[in-house]
GROMACS .gro file of N, CA and C in nm:
model
  447
    1UNK      N    1   0.082  -0.119   0.000
    1UNK     CA    2   0.000   0.000   0.000
    1UNK      C    3   0.086   0.125   0.000
    2UNK      N    4   0.215   0.114   0.035
    2UNK     CA    5   0.302   0.230   0.040
    2UNK      C    6   0.308   0.304  -0.091
    3UNK      N    7   0.324   0.231  -0.202
    3UNK     CA    8   0.332   0.297  -0.331
    3UNK      C    9   0.197   0.357  -0.369
    4UNK      N   10   0.090   0.285  -0.340
    4UNK     CA   11  -0.043   0.337  -0.371
    4UNK      C   12  -0.073   0.460  -0.288
    5UNK      N   13  -0.021   0.463  -0.165
    5UNK     CA   14  -0.040   0.581  -0.082
    5UNK      C   15   0.027   0.701  -0.148
    6UNK      N   16   0.134   0.677  -0.222
    6UNK     CA   17   0.204   0.785  -0.289
    6UNK      C   18   0.130   0.828  -0.416
    7UNK      N   19   0.024   0.759  -0.452
    7UNK     CA   20  -0.051   0.788  -0.575
    7UNK      C   21  -0.184   0.851  -0.538
    8UNK      N   22  -0.222   0.957  -0.606
    8UNK     CA   23  -0.353   1.014  -0.576
    8UNK      C   24  -0.420   1.062  -0.700
    9UNK      N   25  -0.671   1.357  -0.702
    9UNK     CA   26  -0.746   1.412  -0.713
    9UNK      C   27  -0.774   1.606  -0.803
   10UNK      N   28  -0.813   1.658  -0.667
   10UNK     CA   29  -0.913   1.799  -0.768
   10UNK      C   30  -1.020   1.880  -0.847
   11UNK      N   31  -0.973   1.948  -0.783
   11UNK     CA   32  -0.934   1.953  -0.792
   11UNK      C   33  -1.021   1.966  -0.845
   12UNK      N   34  -0.965   1.828  -0.831
   12UNK     CA   35  -1.031   1.876  -0.953
   12UNK      C   36  -0.966   1.831  -0.940
   13UNK      N   37  -0.894   1.844  -0.857
   13UNK     CA   38  -0.908   1.950  -0.769
   13UNK      C   39  -0.862   1.912  -0.874
   14UNK      N   40  -0.860   1.729  -0.812
   14UNK     CA   41  -0.832   1.829  -0.899
   14UNK      C   42  -0.814   1.774  -1.036
   15UNK      N   43  -0.755   1.655  -1.051
   15UNK     CA   44  -0.772   1.588  -1.177
   15UNK      C   45  -0.913   1.536  -1.182
   16UNK      N   46  -0.969   1.514  -1.069
   16UNK     CA   47  -1.104   1.463  -1.066
   16UNK      C   48  -1.147   1.424  -0.928
   17UNK      N   49  -1.274   1.389  -0.921
   17UNK     CA   50  -1.330   1.349  -0.794
   17UNK      C   51  -1.419   1.228  -0.814
   18UNK      N   52  -1.429   1.146  -0.712
   18UNK     CA   53  -1.510   1.025  -0.716
   18UNK      C   54  -1.658   1.062  -0.698
   19UNK      N   55  -1.746   0.991  -0.767
   19UNK     CA   56  -1.888   1.017  -0.753
   19UNK      C   57  -1.932   0.993  -0.609
   20UNK      N   58  -2.002   1.088  -0.553
   20UNK     CA   59  -2.046   1.077  -0.413
   20UNK      C   60  -2.161   0.980  -0.400
   21UNK      N   61  -2.167   0.909  -0.288
   21UNK     CA   62  -2.274   0.813  -0.263
   21UNK      C   63  -2.393   0.882  -0.196
   22UNK      N   64  -2.373   0.940  -0.079
   22UNK     CA   65  -2.483   0.995  -0.001
   22UNK      C   66  -2.532   1.129  -0.055
   23UNK      N   67  -2.442   1.214  -0.099
   23UNK     CA   68  -2.479   1.344  -0.153
   23UNK      C   69  -2.434   1.345  -0.299
   24UNK      N   70  -2.529   1.367  -0.390
   24UNK     CA   71  -2.492   1.360  -0.530
   24UNK      C   72  -2.495   1.495  -0.601
   25UNK      N   73  -2.548   1.600  -0.537
   25UNK     CA   74  -2.550   1.732  -0.598
   25UNK      C   75  -2.506   1.838  -0.498
   26UNK      N   76  -2.469   1.953  -0.550
   26UNK     CA   77  -2.433   2.066  -0.465
   26UNK      C   78  -2.548   2.097  -0.370
   27UNK      N   79  -2.670   2.098  -0.421
   27UNK     CA   80  -2.786   2.127  -0.338
   27UNK      C   81  -2.801   2.031  -0.221
   28UNK      N   82  -2.777   1.902  -0.245
   28UNK     CA   83  -2.788   1.803  -0.138
   28UNK      C   84  -2.681   1.824  -0.032
   29UNK      N   85  -2.559   1.856  -0.074
   29UNK     CA   86  -2.451   1.883   0.023
   29UNK      C   87  -2.488   2.005   0.108
   30UNK      N   88  -2.538   2.110   0.045
   30UNK     CA   89  -2.575   2.231   0.118
   30UNK      C   90  -2.694   2.206   0.211
   31UNK      N   91  -2.793   2.129   0.165
   31UNK     CA   92  -2.910   2.098   0.248
   31UNK      C   93  -2.872   2.023   0.376
   32UNK      N   94  -2.767   1.943   0.369
   32UNK     CA   95  -2.723   1.866   0.485
   32UNK      C   96  -2.630   1.948   0.575
   33UNK      N   97  -2.608   2.076   0.541
   33UNK     CA   98  -2.525   2.162   0.624
   33UNK      C   99  -2.385   2.186   0.570
   34UNK      N  100  -2.356   2.137   0.451
   34UNK     CA  101  -2.225   2.159   0.391
   34UNK      C  102  -2.206   2.304   0.352
   35UNK      N  103  -2.082   2.344   0.338
   35UNK     CA  104  -2.050   2.482   0.301
   35UNK      C  105  -1.943   2.485   0.193
   36UNK      N  106  -1.952   2.586   0.108
   36UNK     CA  107  -1.849   2.610   0.009
   36UNK      C  108  -1.719   2.643   0.079
   37UNK      N  109  -1.609   2.583   0.036
   37UNK     CA  110  -1.478   2.616   0.091
   37UNK      C  111  -1.437   2.751   0.031
   38UNK      N  112  -1.420   2.850   0.116
   38UNK     CA  113  -1.384   2.984   0.070
   38UNK      C  114  -1.237   2.989   0.029
   39UNK      N  115  -1.201   3.095  -0.038
   39UNK     CA  116  -1.061   3.116  -0.076
   39UNK      C  117  -0.973   3.116   0.049
   40UNK      N  118  -1.017   3.186   0.154
   40UNK     CA  119  -0.938   3.192   0.278
   40UNK      C  120  -0.923   3.054   0.341
   41UNK      N  121  -1.032   2.977   0.343
   41UNK     CA  122  -1.025   2.842   0.400
   41UNK      C  123  -0.932   2.752   0.319
   42UNK      N  124  -0.938   2.764   0.187
   42UNK     CA  125  -0.851   2.685   0.101
   42UNK      C  126  -0.705   2.718   0.128
   43UNK      N  127  -0.675   2.847   0.136
   43UNK     CA  128  -0.536   2.890   0.159
   43UNK      C  129  -0.485   2.848   0.296
   44UNK      N  130  -0.574   2.838   0.394
   44UNK     CA  131  -0.533   2.793   0.528
   44UNK      C  132  -0.488   2.648   0.528
   45UNK      N  133  -0.530   2.570   0.428
   45UNK     CA  134  -0.491   2.428   0.422
   45UNK      C  135  -0.355   2.406   0.357
   46UNK      N  136  -0.288   2.513   0.315
   46UNK     CA  137  -0.158   2.499   0.250
   46UNK      C  138  -0.049   2.472   0.352
   47UNK      N  139   0.054   2.395   0.316
   47UNK     CA  140   0.059   2.308   0.197
   47UNK      C  141  -0.042   2.194   0.212
   48UNK      N  142  -0.097   2.151   0.100
   48UNK     CA  143  -0.210   2.059   0.100
   48UNK      C  144  -0.179   1.929   0.027
   49UNK      N  145  -0.243   1.823   0.074
   49UNK     CA  146  -0.238   1.692   0.009
   49UNK      C  147  -0.382   1.653  -0.024
   50UNK      N  148  -0.405   1.610  -0.149
   50UNK     CA  149  -0.538   1.568  -0.193
   50UNK      C  150  -0.527   1.431  -0.259
   51UNK      N  151  -0.614   1.339  -0.220
   51UNK     CA  152  -0.626   1.210  -0.285
   51UNK      C  153  -0.766   1.200  -0.343
   52UNK      N  154  -0.775   1.160  -0.470
   52UNK     CA  155  -0.907   1.145  -0.530
   52UNK      C  156  -0.903   1.048  -0.647
   53UNK      N  157  -1.021   0.995  -0.680
   53UNK     CA  158  -1.038   0.914  -0.800
   53UNK      C  159  -1.077   1.007  -0.913
   54UNK      N  160  -1.042   0.968  -1.033
   54UNK     CA  161  -1.079   1.047  -1.150
   54UNK      C  162  -1.229   1.036  -1.175
   55UNK      N  163  -1.290   1.141  -1.231
   55UNK     CA  164  -1.434   1.139  -1.258
   55UNK      C  165  -1.476   1.022  -1.349
   56UNK      N  166  -1.388   0.979  -1.440
   56UNK     CA  167  -1.421   0.868  -1.530
   56UNK      C  168  -1.397   0.731  -1.467
   57UNK      N  169  -1.355   0.729  -1.339
   57UNK     CA  170  -1.331   0.605  -1.263
   57UNK      C  171  -1.220   0.519  -1.323
   58UNK      N  172  -1.132   0.578  -1.405
   58UNK     CA  173  -1.025   0.500  -1.469
   58UNK      C  174  -0.891   0.514  -1.397
   59UNK      N  175  -0.889   0.589  -1.288
   59UNK     CA  176  -0.763   0.604  -1.216
   59UNK      C  177  -0.780   0.691  -1.094
   60UNK      N  178  -0.669   0.721  -1.031
   60UNK     CA  179  -0.669   0.804  -0.911
   60UNK      C  180  -0.538   0.881  -0.906
   61UNK      N  181  -0.534   0.977  -0.814
   61UNK     CA  182  -0.413   1.057  -0.803
   61UNK      C  183  -0.392   1.105  -0.660
   62UNK      N  184  -0.268   1.130  -0.628
   62UNK     CA  185  -0.230   1.193  -0.503
   62UNK      C  186  -0.150   1.316  -0.541
   63UNK      N  187  -0.200   1.432  -0.500
   63UNK     CA  188  -0.136   1.558  -0.538
   63UNK      C  189  -0.099   1.638  -0.415
   64UNK      N  190   0.010   1.712  -0.429
   64UNK     CA  191   0.058   1.800  -0.323
   64UNK      C  192   0.059   1.942  -0.377
   65UNK      N  193  -0.008   2.031  -0.307
   65UNK     CA  194  -0.017   2.172  -0.345
   65UNK      C  195   0.076   2.251  -0.254
   66UNK      N  196   0.172   2.320  -0.310
   66UNK     CA  197   0.266   2.398  -0.230
   66UNK      C  198   0.217   2.543  -0.219
   67UNK      N  199   0.269   2.614  -0.120
   67UNK     CA  200   0.227   2.752  -0.097
   67UNK      C  201   0.263   2.844  -0.213
   68UNK      N  202   0.359   2.804  -0.297
   68UNK     CA  203   0.400   2.889  -0.409
   68UNK      C  204   0.321   2.862  -0.538
   69UNK      N  205   0.209   2.786  -0.527
   69UNK     CA  206   0.122   2.766  -0.643
   69UNK      C  207   0.159   2.648  -0.732
   70UNK      N  208   0.246   2.560  -0.686
   70UNK     CA  209   0.287   2.445  -0.766
   70UNK      C  210   0.214   2.318  -0.719
   71UNK      N  211   0.196   2.226  -0.815
   71UNK     CA  212   0.139   2.094  -0.788
   71UNK      C  213   0.243   1.990  -0.826
   72UNK      N  214   0.263   1.892  -0.739
   72UNK     CA  215   0.343   1.774  -0.770
   72UNK      C  216   0.262   1.653  -0.723
   73UNK      N  217   0.299   1.537  -0.772
   73UNK     CA  218   0.230   1.418  -0.727
   73UNK      C  219   0.240   1.307  -0.827
   74UNK      N  220   0.145   1.213  -0.819
   74UNK     CA  221   0.146   1.094  -0.903
   74UNK      C  222   0.003   1.056  -0.939
   75UNK      N  223  -0.014   1.012  -1.062
   75UNK     CA  224  -0.140   0.956  -1.107
   75UNK      C  225  -0.122   0.807  -1.130
   76UNK      N  226  -0.229   0.731  -1.110
   76UNK     CA  227  -0.227   0.586  -1.134
   76UNK      C  228  -0.345   0.550  -1.224
   77UNK      N  229  -0.316   0.490  -1.340
   77UNK     CA  230  -0.418   0.446  -1.434
   77UNK      C  231  -0.446   0.298  -1.411
   78UNK      N  232  -0.573   0.265  -1.378
   78UNK     CA  233  -0.607   0.129  -1.340
   78UNK      C  234  -0.582   0.027  -1.452
   79UNK      N  235  -0.635   0.052  -1.573
   79UNK     CA  236  -0.629  -0.049  -1.679
   79UNK      C  237  -0.486  -0.082  -1.720
   80UNK      N  238  -0.402   0.019  -1.731
   80UNK     CA  239  -0.263  -0.005  -1.773
   80UNK      C  240  -0.172  -0.038  -1.655
   81UNK      N  241  -0.225  -0.023  -1.534
   81UNK     CA  242  -0.146  -0.045  -1.413
   81UNK      C  243  -0.016   0.035  -1.415
   82UNK      N  244  -0.028   0.157  -1.463
   82UNK     CA  245   0.092   0.241  -1.473
   82UNK      C  246   0.074   0.369  -1.392
   83UNK      N  247   0.188   0.422  -1.351
   83UNK     CA  248   0.192   0.547  -1.276
   83UNK      C  249   0.259   0.654  -1.360
   84UNK      N  250   0.225   0.778  -1.332
   84UNK     CA  251   0.291   0.890  -1.398
   84UNK      C  252   0.311   1.003  -1.298
   85UNK      N  253   0.429   1.064  -1.301
   85UNK     CA  254   0.445   1.187  -1.222
   85UNK      C  255   0.349   1.293  -1.274
   86UNK      N  256   0.303   1.378  -1.184
   86UNK     CA  257   0.216   1.489  -1.221
   86UNK      C  258   0.284   1.618  -1.178
   87UNK      N  259   0.272   1.720  -1.260
   87UNK     CA  260   0.328   1.851  -1.228
   87UNK      C  261   0.238   1.957  -1.286
   88UNK      N  262   0.220   2.065  -1.211
   88UNK     CA  263   0.135   2.173  -1.261
   88UNK      C  264   0.133   2.289  -1.165
   89UNK      N  265   0.026   2.366  -1.177
   89UNK     CA  266   0.008   2.484  -1.092
   89UNK      C  267  -0.135   2.487  -1.042
   90UNK      N  268  -0.158   2.563  -0.938
   90UNK     CA  269  -0.294   2.583  -0.889
   90UNK      C  270  -0.314   2.732  -0.864
   91UNK      N  271  -0.441   2.773  -0.875
   91UNK     CA  272  -0.480   2.910  -0.844
   91UNK      C  273  -0.622   2.906  -0.789
   92UNK      N  274  -0.647   2.988  -0.687
   92UNK     CA  275  -0.780   2.996  -0.630
   92UNK      C  276  -0.834   3.136  -0.653
   93UNK      N  277  -0.957   3.145  -0.703
   93UNK     CA  278  -1.019   3.274  -0.732
   93UNK      C  279  -1.094   3.324  -0.608
   94UNK      N  280  -1.134   3.450  -0.610
   94UNK     CA  281  -1.202   3.511  -0.496
   94UNK      C  282  -1.329   3.437  -0.456
   95UNK      N  283  -1.399   3.374  -0.553
   95UNK     CA  284  -1.523   3.303  -0.521
   95UNK      C  285  -1.497   3.159  -0.473
   96UNK      N  286  -1.369   3.119  -0.460
   96UNK     CA  287  -1.335   2.986  -0.412
   96UNK      C  288  -1.306   2.884  -0.521
   97UNK      N  289  -1.325   2.920  -0.647
   97UNK     CA  290  -1.297   2.826  -0.756
   97UNK      C  291  -1.147   2.801  -0.765
   98UNK      N  292  -1.110   2.671  -0.770
   98UNK     CA  293  -0.970   2.631  -0.775
   98UNK      C  294  -0.943   2.569  -0.911
   99UNK      N  295  -0.846   2.625  -0.985
   99UNK     CA  296  -0.808   2.572  -1.116
   99UNK      C  297  -0.670   2.508  -1.105
  100UNK      N  298  -0.655   2.392  -1.170
  100UNK     CA  299  -0.535   2.311  -1.152
  100UNK      C  300  -0.480   2.256  -1.284
  101UNK      N  301  -0.429   2.342  -1.372
  101UNK     CA  302  -0.368   2.286  -1.494
  101UNK      C  303  -0.246   2.203  -1.456
  102UNK      N  304  -0.243   2.078  -1.508
  102UNK     CA  305  -0.129   1.992  -1.477
  102UNK      C  306  -0.104   1.894  -1.591
  103UNK      N  307   0.014   1.834  -1.586
  103UNK     CA  308   0.058   1.741  -1.689
  103UNK      C  309   0.104   1.610  -1.624
  104UNK      N  310   0.060   1.499  -1.682
  104UNK     CA  311   0.110   1.368  -1.643
  104UNK      C  312   0.220   1.332  -1.743
  105UNK      N  313   0.343   1.345  -1.699
  105UNK     CA  314   0.458   1.340  -1.792
  105UNK      C  315   0.477   1.204  -1.858
  106UNK      N  316   0.458   1.094  -1.787
  106UNK     CA  317   0.481   0.962  -1.847
  106UNK      C  318   0.377   0.928  -1.954
  107UNK      N  319   0.260   0.987  -1.944
  107UNK     CA  320   0.153   0.957  -2.039
  107UNK      C  321   0.137   1.065  -2.146
  108UNK      N  322   0.217   1.172  -2.138
  108UNK     CA  323   0.205   1.284  -2.231
  108UNK      C  324   0.060   1.334  -2.237
  109UNK      N  325   0.001   1.354  -2.118
  109UNK     CA  326  -0.139   1.393  -2.108
  109UNK      C  327  -0.151   1.513  -2.014
  110UNK      N  328  -0.239   1.606  -2.048
  110UNK     CA  329  -0.261   1.723  -1.966
  110UNK      C  330  -0.408   1.737  -1.929
  111UNK      N  331  -0.433   1.800  -1.815
  111UNK     CA  332  -0.570   1.834  -1.775
  111UNK      C  333  -0.569   1.980  -1.731
  112UNK      N  334  -0.684   2.043  -1.739
  112UNK     CA  335  -0.698   2.181  -1.693
  112UNK      C  336  -0.838   2.196  -1.635
  113UNK      N  337  -0.856   2.144  -1.514
  113UNK     CA  338  -0.987   2.144  -1.451
  113UNK      C  339  -0.999   2.252  -1.344
  114UNK      N  340  -1.121   2.300  -1.325
  114UNK     CA  341  -1.151   2.394  -1.217
  114UNK      C  342  -1.264   2.335  -1.134
  115UNK      N  343  -1.253   2.351  -1.001
  115UNK     CA  344  -1.349   2.292  -0.909
  115UNK      C  345  -1.384   2.389  -0.798
  116UNK      N  346  -1.504   2.375  -0.748
  116UNK     CA  347  -1.545   2.436  -0.622
  116UNK      C  348  -1.546   2.322  -0.521
  117UNK      N  349  -1.493   2.347  -0.404
  117UNK     CA  350  -1.491   2.244  -0.300
  117UNK      C  351  -1.594   2.277  -0.193
  118UNK      N  352  -1.656   2.172  -0.141
  118UNK     CA  353  -1.756   2.184  -0.035
  118UNK      C  354  -1.714   2.094   0.080
  119UNK      N  355  -1.739   2.141   0.201
  119UNK     CA  356  -1.708   2.062   0.320
  119UNK      C  357  -1.838   2.031   0.393
  120UNK      N  358  -1.857   1.904   0.423
  120UNK     CA  359  -1.970   1.858   0.502
  120UNK      C  360  -1.912   1.774   0.615
  121UNK      N  361  -1.915   1.829   0.737
  121UNK     CA  362  -1.850   1.766   0.851
  121UNK      C  363  -1.702   1.747   0.818
  122UNK      N  364  -1.652   1.624   0.814
  122UNK     CA  365  -1.511   1.599   0.782
  122UNK      C  366  -1.491   1.547   0.641
  123UNK      N  367  -1.592   1.561   0.556
  123UNK     CA  368  -1.582   1.514   0.418
  123UNK      C  369  -1.576   1.632   0.323
  124UNK      N  370  -1.504   1.612   0.212
  124UNK     CA  371  -1.493   1.714   0.109
  124UNK      C  372  -1.551   1.661  -0.021
  125UNK      N  373  -1.612   1.752  -0.096
  125UNK     CA  374  -1.670   1.721  -0.226
  125UNK      C  375  -1.624   1.826  -0.325
  126UNK      N  376  -1.621   1.790  -0.453
  126UNK     CA  377  -1.584   1.885  -0.557
  126UNK      C  378  -1.691   1.890  -0.663
  127UNK      N  379  -1.709   2.008  -0.723
  127UNK     CA  380  -1.807   2.026  -0.831
  127UNK      C  381  -1.754   2.133  -0.926
  128UNK      N  382  -1.781   2.118  -1.055
  128UNK     CA  383  -1.731   2.217  -1.151
  128UNK      C  384  -1.808   2.350  -1.150
  129UNK      N  385  -1.929   2.350  -1.090
  129UNK     CA  386  -2.011   2.472  -1.082
  129UNK      C  387  -2.076   2.478  -0.945
  130UNK      N  388  -2.135   2.592  -0.913
  130UNK     CA  389  -2.201   2.608  -0.784
  130UNK      C  390  -2.353   2.592  -0.791
  131UNK      N  391  -2.407   2.565  -0.909
  131UNK     CA  392  -2.552   2.546  -0.923
  131UNK      C  393  -2.598   2.427  -0.838
  132UNK      N  394  -2.715   2.440  -0.776
  132UNK     CA  395  -2.767   2.337  -0.685
  132UNK      C  396  -2.776   2.200  -0.750
  133UNK      N  397  -2.807   2.192  -0.878
  133UNK     CA  398  -2.822   2.064  -0.946
  133UNK      C  399  -2.693   2.003  -0.998
  134UNK      N  400  -2.581   2.071  -0.980
  134UNK     CA  401  -2.452   2.020  -1.030
  134UNK      C  402  -2.409   1.899  -0.949
  135UNK      N  403  -2.370   1.792  -1.018
  135UNK     CA  404  -2.323   1.670  -0.951
  135UNK      C  405  -2.192   1.698  -0.879
  136UNK      N  406  -2.177   1.637  -0.762
  136UNK     CA  407  -2.053   1.649  -0.686
  136UNK      C  408  -1.983   1.514  -0.684
  137UNK      N  409  -1.854   1.520  -0.658
  137UNK     CA  410  -1.775   1.399  -0.638
  137UNK      C  411  -1.710   1.407  -0.501
  138UNK      N  412  -1.698   1.294  -0.436
  138UNK     CA  413  -1.636   1.289  -0.304
  138UNK      C  414  -1.485   1.283  -0.319
  139UNK      N  415  -1.417   1.363  -0.240
  139UNK     CA  416  -1.271   1.363  -0.235
  139UNK      C  417  -1.230   1.260  -0.130
  140UNK      N  418  -1.141   1.169  -0.165
  140UNK     CA  419  -1.099   1.067  -0.069
  140UNK      C  420  -1.033   1.129   0.054
  141UNK      N  421  -0.945   1.225   0.031
  141UNK     CA  422  -0.872   1.288   0.141
  141UNK      C  423  -0.826   1.426   0.096
  142UNK      N  424  -0.846   1.526   0.182
  142UNK     CA  425  -0.806   1.662   0.148
  142UNK      C  426  -0.771   1.734   0.276
  143UNK      N  427  -0.651   1.790   0.284
  143UNK     CA  428  -0.615   1.864   0.403
  143UNK      C  429  -0.470   1.906   0.405
  144UNK      N  430  -0.437   1.975   0.509
  144UNK     CA  431  -0.302   2.028   0.527
  144UNK      C  432  -0.202   1.912   0.529
  145UNK      N  433  -0.094   1.929   0.454
  145UNK     CA  434   0.011   1.828   0.449
  145UNK      C  435   0.097   1.843   0.573
  146UNK      N  436   0.112   1.735   0.644
  146UNK     CA  437   0.193   1.735   0.765
  146UNK      C  438   0.334   1.692   0.729
  147UNK      N  439   0.431   1.769   0.771
  147UNK     CA  440   0.571   1.736   0.742
  147UNK      C  441   0.610   1.607   0.812
  148UNK      N  442   0.680   1.520   0.740
  148UNK     CA  443   0.728   1.396   0.800
  148UNK      C  444   0.873   1.412   0.844
  149UNK      N  445   0.908   1.344   0.950
  149UNK     CA  446   1.045   1.353   1.003
  149UNK      C  447   1.130   1.239   0.956
   0.00000   0.00000   0.00000
């Protein structure tokens, strides 16, 4: 599991998010007491680690967001059983939208997704828009990266 732990979202954050089971739309997350993650709240989580499955369910990623706007990490593609380093940048807008253009170097593939994040208790969800009917995806893990010794 060590190598898989090194593989991870987004994001869209960020490359993608897993389809949520209990809450499937922005409206449902908000009705249950969830809140949009504000720009200030997002910045407080820096440096950040995010783990998520891709929206197409074909892989997952583990990404690290640094305070200087850079993304590093690894993607894992299920069918090919291959990993790729990921590198990119992140930016958060005043309304909380987080954009994460990044490249998976081993696969010669790029993504440029933007997400709004929602927090419900200790769970995070991502959605491409803030409309109540927009589908959300559950983020496996999202939070401040703790330095290891």
